[in-house]
């Protein structure tokens, strides 16, 4: 049984799980183990910059100067290596299939497909590249052969792992400038309510939603835009990370020390963005998002990973620049828990959800992948 399965089934069928109050589950989350990404010469290894679970939780990937694939049944690590002249950090990774097809990118913008064969071999194919570093990689939820990437070069690209190339889908620009300036992108997601829509954030206060069907017709504008109400007056703040819940709620982590949660009906008509947002100082066409605070952002990082957490996405989890992991109840902006996790900023996080025992994985500069889960023994009574 995998470590993930053990964490979720340790008390399966017992009465302990049935009496677990949701707030207690999060307030008593505990450190369940770590996976050492580094080797003996740890000082020569870059901090962990990305982590990802496979769809079923059978393995976990972590990336720094190389990719490590963790078998969650045996906790053994297979280093995925490929020939290159310099040690270039890996910035993003996405698991396409449980059969071992993964996508990863380097800080120089190159994107690769790795096929992990059953005999232990690894096949590496270069799909293409961005001009600058890749800031997001995702798999299409409807088709495991398709995916999207976004980069600091302002491009959104699509790929099909059956053909070795990236296709330019869209170049993103700022709204306010004339002539328009390219927008440095920080993250990309697929809308769970409408898989044809992709959502991106970048170095401005807007979250943009694009319909891929319209992009094929060269109608390159977004179909919806989310803007925090307190950033509408010419703010220079930018969105560093985004996440969707199972219900389609949208999180946006901003570098102004705030996290915003939008409902789908809150989006602005993008045509109004090209008009003045204010009339006599009063914002128009804006809905108030729920705001969560109390953490510390690291403005030196290009992105801030953020995620929903819990069997029903009841909570918001954020790895802070102060080295702590914060949890909020999404229904009310109160902080439920704070975990002392690192001495340095939490650089990346991801979750794998099961009905009763969610698990969170985080990575940082200590070259370890930390696993977090609710503690059954603390939940009795």
XYZ file of C-alpha atoms in Angstrom:
381
model
C 0.000 0.000 0.000
C 1.341 3.448 -0.900
C 2.145 6.102 1.702
C -0.708 8.120 0.246
C -3.098 5.180 0.573
C -1.942 4.546 4.146
C -2.595 8.127 5.093
C -6.113 7.916 3.734
C -7.059 4.411 4.837
C -5.338 4.180 8.219
C -8.660 4.575 10.018
C -10.938 3.549 7.168
C -14.254 2.261 8.459
C -13.608 3.335 12.050
C -15.673 5.729 14.125
C -12.739 8.070 14.535
C -13.058 9.366 11.023
C -16.780 9.917 11.345
C -16.403 12.285 14.323
C -13.685 14.377 12.761
C -14.832 17.992 12.696
C -13.581 19.783 9.548
C -11.921 22.664 11.438
C -10.201 20.193 13.758
C -8.950 18.249 10.740
C -7.095 21.284 9.461
C -6.033 22.717 12.821
C -4.418 19.380 13.679
C -2.755 18.601 10.393
C 0.671 17.142 11.033
C 3.995 16.420 9.355
C 3.787 12.858 8.078
C 7.165 12.444 6.391
C 9.728 13.816 3.979
C 11.370 12.658 0.771
C 15.007 13.668 0.278
C 15.248 15.102 -3.220
C 18.979 15.853 -2.918
C 22.016 13.584 -2.945
C 25.258 13.871 -0.948
C 26.302 17.138 -2.557
C 23.174 18.969 -1.500
C 24.845 22.379 -1.766
C 25.106 21.959 -5.532
C 21.420 21.212 -5.964
C 18.887 23.947 -6.602
C 15.851 24.329 -4.312
C 12.794 22.283 -5.218
C 10.792 24.413 -7.617
C 7.881 22.155 -8.590
C 6.031 19.068 -7.380
C 3.107 17.079 -8.795
C 1.111 13.956 -7.951
C 0.034 11.498 -10.611
C -3.760 11.380 -11.096
C -4.174 8.325 -8.832
C -1.427 9.243 -6.363
C 0.733 6.283 -7.408
C 3.806 8.472 -7.743
C 5.007 11.969 -6.953
C 7.378 14.131 -8.994
C 9.740 16.799 -7.676
C 12.014 19.020 -9.733
C 15.162 21.093 -9.140
C 18.190 20.571 -11.401
C 16.766 17.147 -12.177
C 13.447 15.362 -11.861
C 12.845 12.774 -9.178
C 10.024 10.266 -9.459
C 8.899 8.843 -6.138
C 7.161 5.484 -6.005
C 4.676 6.056 -3.190
C 4.442 2.318 -2.492
C 8.139 1.794 -1.798
C 9.291 5.427 -1.277
C 12.099 4.658 -3.719
C 13.322 7.444 -5.983
C 14.202 7.222 -9.663
C 16.188 10.163 -10.999
C 15.058 11.120 -14.487
C 18.153 12.314 -16.323
C 18.769 13.642 -19.798
C 21.852 14.993 -21.538
C 22.476 18.712 -21.253
C 25.589 20.857 -21.091
C 24.660 22.883 -18.003
C 22.627 22.406 -14.841
C 19.453 24.290 -15.774
C 16.704 24.352 -13.106
C 13.368 22.696 -13.818
C 10.533 25.182 -13.374
C 7.316 23.223 -14.019
C 6.098 19.634 -14.248
C 2.756 18.056 -15.178
C 1.783 14.375 -15.127
C -0.079 13.481 -18.298
C -0.840 9.802 -17.606
C -0.373 7.267 -14.818
C 1.509 5.159 -17.365
C 4.504 7.463 -17.024
C 4.137 10.262 -19.558
C 5.083 13.611 -18.041
C 5.790 17.127 -19.267
C 8.437 19.348 -17.720
C 10.087 22.661 -18.527
C 13.443 24.320 -17.862
C 14.193 27.883 -16.819
C 15.462 28.578 -20.358
C 11.931 28.020 -21.705
C 12.387 24.562 -23.213
C 9.555 22.056 -22.778
C 10.105 18.277 -22.821
C 8.035 15.104 -22.864
C 9.450 12.259 -20.768
C 8.160 8.722 -21.200
C 9.042 6.493 -18.242
C 9.212 2.948 -19.607
C 8.407 -0.152 -17.553
C 11.943 -1.505 -18.061
C 13.416 1.511 -16.280
C 14.366 3.445 -19.390
C 13.436 7.054 -20.012
C 12.607 8.517 -23.406
C 12.997 12.293 -23.735
C 11.441 14.330 -26.559
C 11.670 18.086 -26.886
C 8.250 19.576 -27.639
C 9.357 23.160 -28.170
C 10.176 26.249 -26.178
C 9.091 29.635 -24.897
C 11.338 32.654 -25.335
C 11.549 33.001 -21.551
C 10.957 30.750 -18.545
C 7.779 28.644 -18.422
C 5.529 29.616 -15.511
C 2.733 27.063 -15.948
C 2.069 23.583 -17.386
C -1.298 21.824 -17.250
C -2.923 18.723 -18.701
C -6.260 18.951 -20.481
C -8.742 17.258 -18.160
C -10.790 15.918 -21.086
C -7.873 14.614 -23.156
C -4.648 13.330 -21.501
C -2.769 13.820 -24.776
C -3.337 17.583 -24.769
C -2.037 20.342 -22.547
C -1.176 24.013 -22.240
C 1.803 26.072 -21.168
C 2.288 29.731 -20.325
C 5.478 31.713 -19.994
C 7.073 34.917 -18.870
C 7.266 35.762 -22.591
C 3.456 36.422 -22.527
C 2.615 33.393 -24.709
C 0.029 30.694 -24.070
C 0.888 27.564 -26.059
C -0.799 24.223 -26.564
C 0.758 20.832 -27.184
C -0.189 17.304 -28.132
C 2.201 14.677 -26.778
C 1.598 12.619 -29.939
C 3.338 15.301 -32.026
C 6.653 16.894 -30.963
C 5.928 20.604 -31.078
C 4.318 23.521 -29.254
C 1.718 25.650 -31.011
C 1.255 29.335 -30.245
C -2.286 29.838 -29.002
C -2.258 33.416 -27.774
C -0.005 36.325 -26.848
C -1.307 38.232 -23.805
C -1.148 42.004 -23.460
C -1.877 44.507 -20.721
C -5.189 46.334 -20.891
C -4.176 49.865 -19.991
C -1.220 50.610 -22.244
C -1.438 52.166 -25.690
C 0.308 50.694 -27.591
C -0.282 47.534 -25.546
C 2.621 45.933 -23.693
C 3.171 42.201 -23.331
C 2.003 40.656 -20.065
C 4.419 38.456 -18.150
C 2.375 35.373 -17.179
C 2.625 33.651 -13.788
C 0.138 30.768 -13.958
C -2.420 28.861 -16.019
C -5.414 26.634 -15.146
C -8.317 24.906 -16.840
C -11.800 25.876 -15.685
C -13.384 22.765 -14.075
C -16.879 23.960 -15.005
C -15.955 24.571 -18.645
C -12.861 22.658 -19.858
C -12.807 24.734 -23.052
C -11.841 27.779 -20.976
C -8.338 28.419 -19.663
C -7.502 30.922 -16.944
C -4.224 32.840 -16.618
C -2.690 35.363 -14.246
C 0.256 37.673 -14.757
C 2.038 40.814 -13.646
C -1.085 42.945 -13.284
C -4.152 42.723 -10.989
C -6.411 40.944 -13.522
C -7.228 37.249 -13.889
C -8.188 36.493 -17.491
C -10.386 33.673 -18.809
C -10.069 32.681 -22.483
C -12.287 30.356 -24.487
C -10.081 28.153 -26.671
C -12.859 27.837 -29.250
C -12.782 31.581 -29.846
C -8.992 31.651 -30.013
C -9.103 29.324 -32.993
C -11.143 31.984 -34.749
C -8.529 34.655 -33.917
C -10.858 36.374 -31.460
C -8.070 36.788 -28.954
C -9.804 38.730 -26.195
C -10.774 37.137 -22.872
C -14.385 36.129 -22.315
C -14.236 37.068 -18.642
C -11.954 39.078 -16.361
C -11.687 38.975 -12.565
C -10.425 42.074 -10.751
C -10.245 42.550 -6.959
C -12.351 45.574 -6.074
C -9.600 47.198 -4.016
C -7.132 47.006 -6.931
C -9.312 48.791 -9.485
C -7.826 52.256 -9.048
C -4.682 51.836 -11.132
C -2.986 49.389 -8.772
C 0.465 48.058 -9.690
C -0.128 44.844 -7.718
C 0.058 41.543 -9.583
C -1.434 38.067 -9.252
C 1.222 35.426 -8.508
C -0.915 32.290 -8.265
C -4.414 30.949 -9.013
C -6.436 27.849 -8.092
C -9.905 26.444 -8.769
C -12.098 24.524 -6.338
C -14.263 21.577 -7.337
C -17.210 23.981 -7.306
C -15.525 26.412 -9.695
C -14.532 29.046 -7.125
C -11.377 30.889 -8.133
C -8.495 31.832 -5.828
C -6.010 34.569 -6.705
C -2.866 35.127 -4.639
C -1.703 38.732 -4.923
C 1.641 40.271 -3.959
C -0.159 42.806 -1.741
C -0.313 40.210 1.093
C -3.903 39.249 0.211
C -5.665 36.214 -1.236
C -8.951 36.739 -3.096
C -11.738 34.227 -3.763
C -14.153 34.869 -6.630
C -17.409 33.187 -7.540
C -17.865 32.473 -11.249
C -20.626 35.060 -11.624
C -18.303 37.856 -10.457
C -16.353 38.240 -13.686
C -16.272 41.523 -15.611
C -17.225 41.947 -19.227
C -13.767 42.357 -20.820
C -15.070 45.122 -23.085
C -15.532 47.317 -20.022
C -11.838 46.957 -19.187
C -10.957 49.105 -22.160
C -13.153 51.891 -20.770
C -12.431 53.923 -17.634
C -12.990 51.695 -14.616
C -14.031 54.607 -12.421
C -16.626 57.322 -12.655
C -16.053 60.163 -10.171
C -13.923 57.807 -8.104
C -16.633 55.150 -7.775
C -15.772 51.698 -9.179
C -18.243 50.244 -11.662
C -18.910 46.651 -12.761
C -16.985 45.241 -9.807
C -18.054 42.611 -7.270
C -16.332 42.216 -3.933
C -14.235 39.089 -3.598
C -13.688 37.395 -0.256
C -10.288 38.368 1.171
C -7.885 36.257 3.262
C -4.844 37.724 5.036
C -2.205 37.025 7.675
C 0.537 35.444 5.563
C 3.710 36.890 4.035
C 4.419 37.020 0.306
C 7.895 36.801 -1.222
C 8.002 39.311 -4.060
C 11.247 37.800 -5.328
C 9.389 34.656 -6.404
C 7.748 34.693 -9.830
C 4.788 32.674 -8.608
C 3.017 31.706 -5.387
C 1.449 28.245 -5.308
C -1.951 28.221 -3.631
C -4.561 25.493 -3.386
C -7.883 24.471 -1.952
C -7.685 21.713 0.665
C -10.089 19.227 2.234
C -12.389 16.505 0.958
C -14.832 19.162 -0.278
C -12.300 21.978 -0.778
C -13.465 23.608 2.462
C -10.129 25.297 3.097
C -7.461 27.404 1.465
C -3.788 26.466 1.869
C -0.845 28.777 1.184
C 2.914 28.340 1.643
C 4.227 31.619 3.011
C 7.507 33.479 2.581
C 7.994 33.214 6.346
C 8.291 29.426 6.045
C 4.851 28.626 7.449
C 1.825 26.965 5.862
C -1.445 28.825 6.467
C -4.992 27.464 6.311
C -8.209 29.469 6.104
C -11.837 28.379 6.192
C -13.054 29.548 2.789
C -16.553 30.379 4.077
C -15.258 33.019 6.466
C -11.938 34.840 6.248
C -10.552 33.545 9.526
C -7.288 31.681 9.724
C -7.818 28.158 11.052
C -4.239 26.958 11.411
C -0.595 27.933 10.985
C 2.100 25.280 10.610
C 5.797 25.942 11.244
C 7.287 24.110 8.277
C 10.483 25.727 6.982
C 13.149 28.241 7.930
C 12.914 29.647 4.399
C 10.040 30.409 1.986
C 7.774 27.584 0.858
C 8.411 27.538 -2.882
C 5.800 25.080 -4.153
C 2.834 22.992 -3.002
C 0.260 20.598 -4.370
C -2.498 18.432 -2.955
C -3.988 15.011 -3.603
C -7.571 14.624 -2.413
C -9.394 11.589 -1.111
C -12.849 11.632 0.513
C -11.681 11.531 4.148
C -7.919 12.044 4.171
C -6.514 14.810 1.975
C -2.737 15.092 1.735
C -0.567 18.113 1.001
C 2.970 18.097 -0.433
C 5.297 21.102 -0.143
C 8.814 21.874 -1.308
C 11.438 24.486 -0.486
C 15.135 25.257 -0.274
C 15.946 22.361 2.083
C 15.763 19.887 -0.850
C 12.992 17.911 0.853
C 9.435 17.204 -0.216
C 7.310 17.431 2.938
C 4.033 15.511 3.224
C 1.234 16.743 5.488
C -1.998 15.018 6.526
C -4.558 15.075 9.367
C -3.484 13.236 12.516
C -6.044 10.572 13.459
C -4.720 10.090 16.972
C -5.267 13.747 17.827
C -8.847 13.638 16.594
C -10.303 11.202 19.134
C -13.069 12.763 21.201
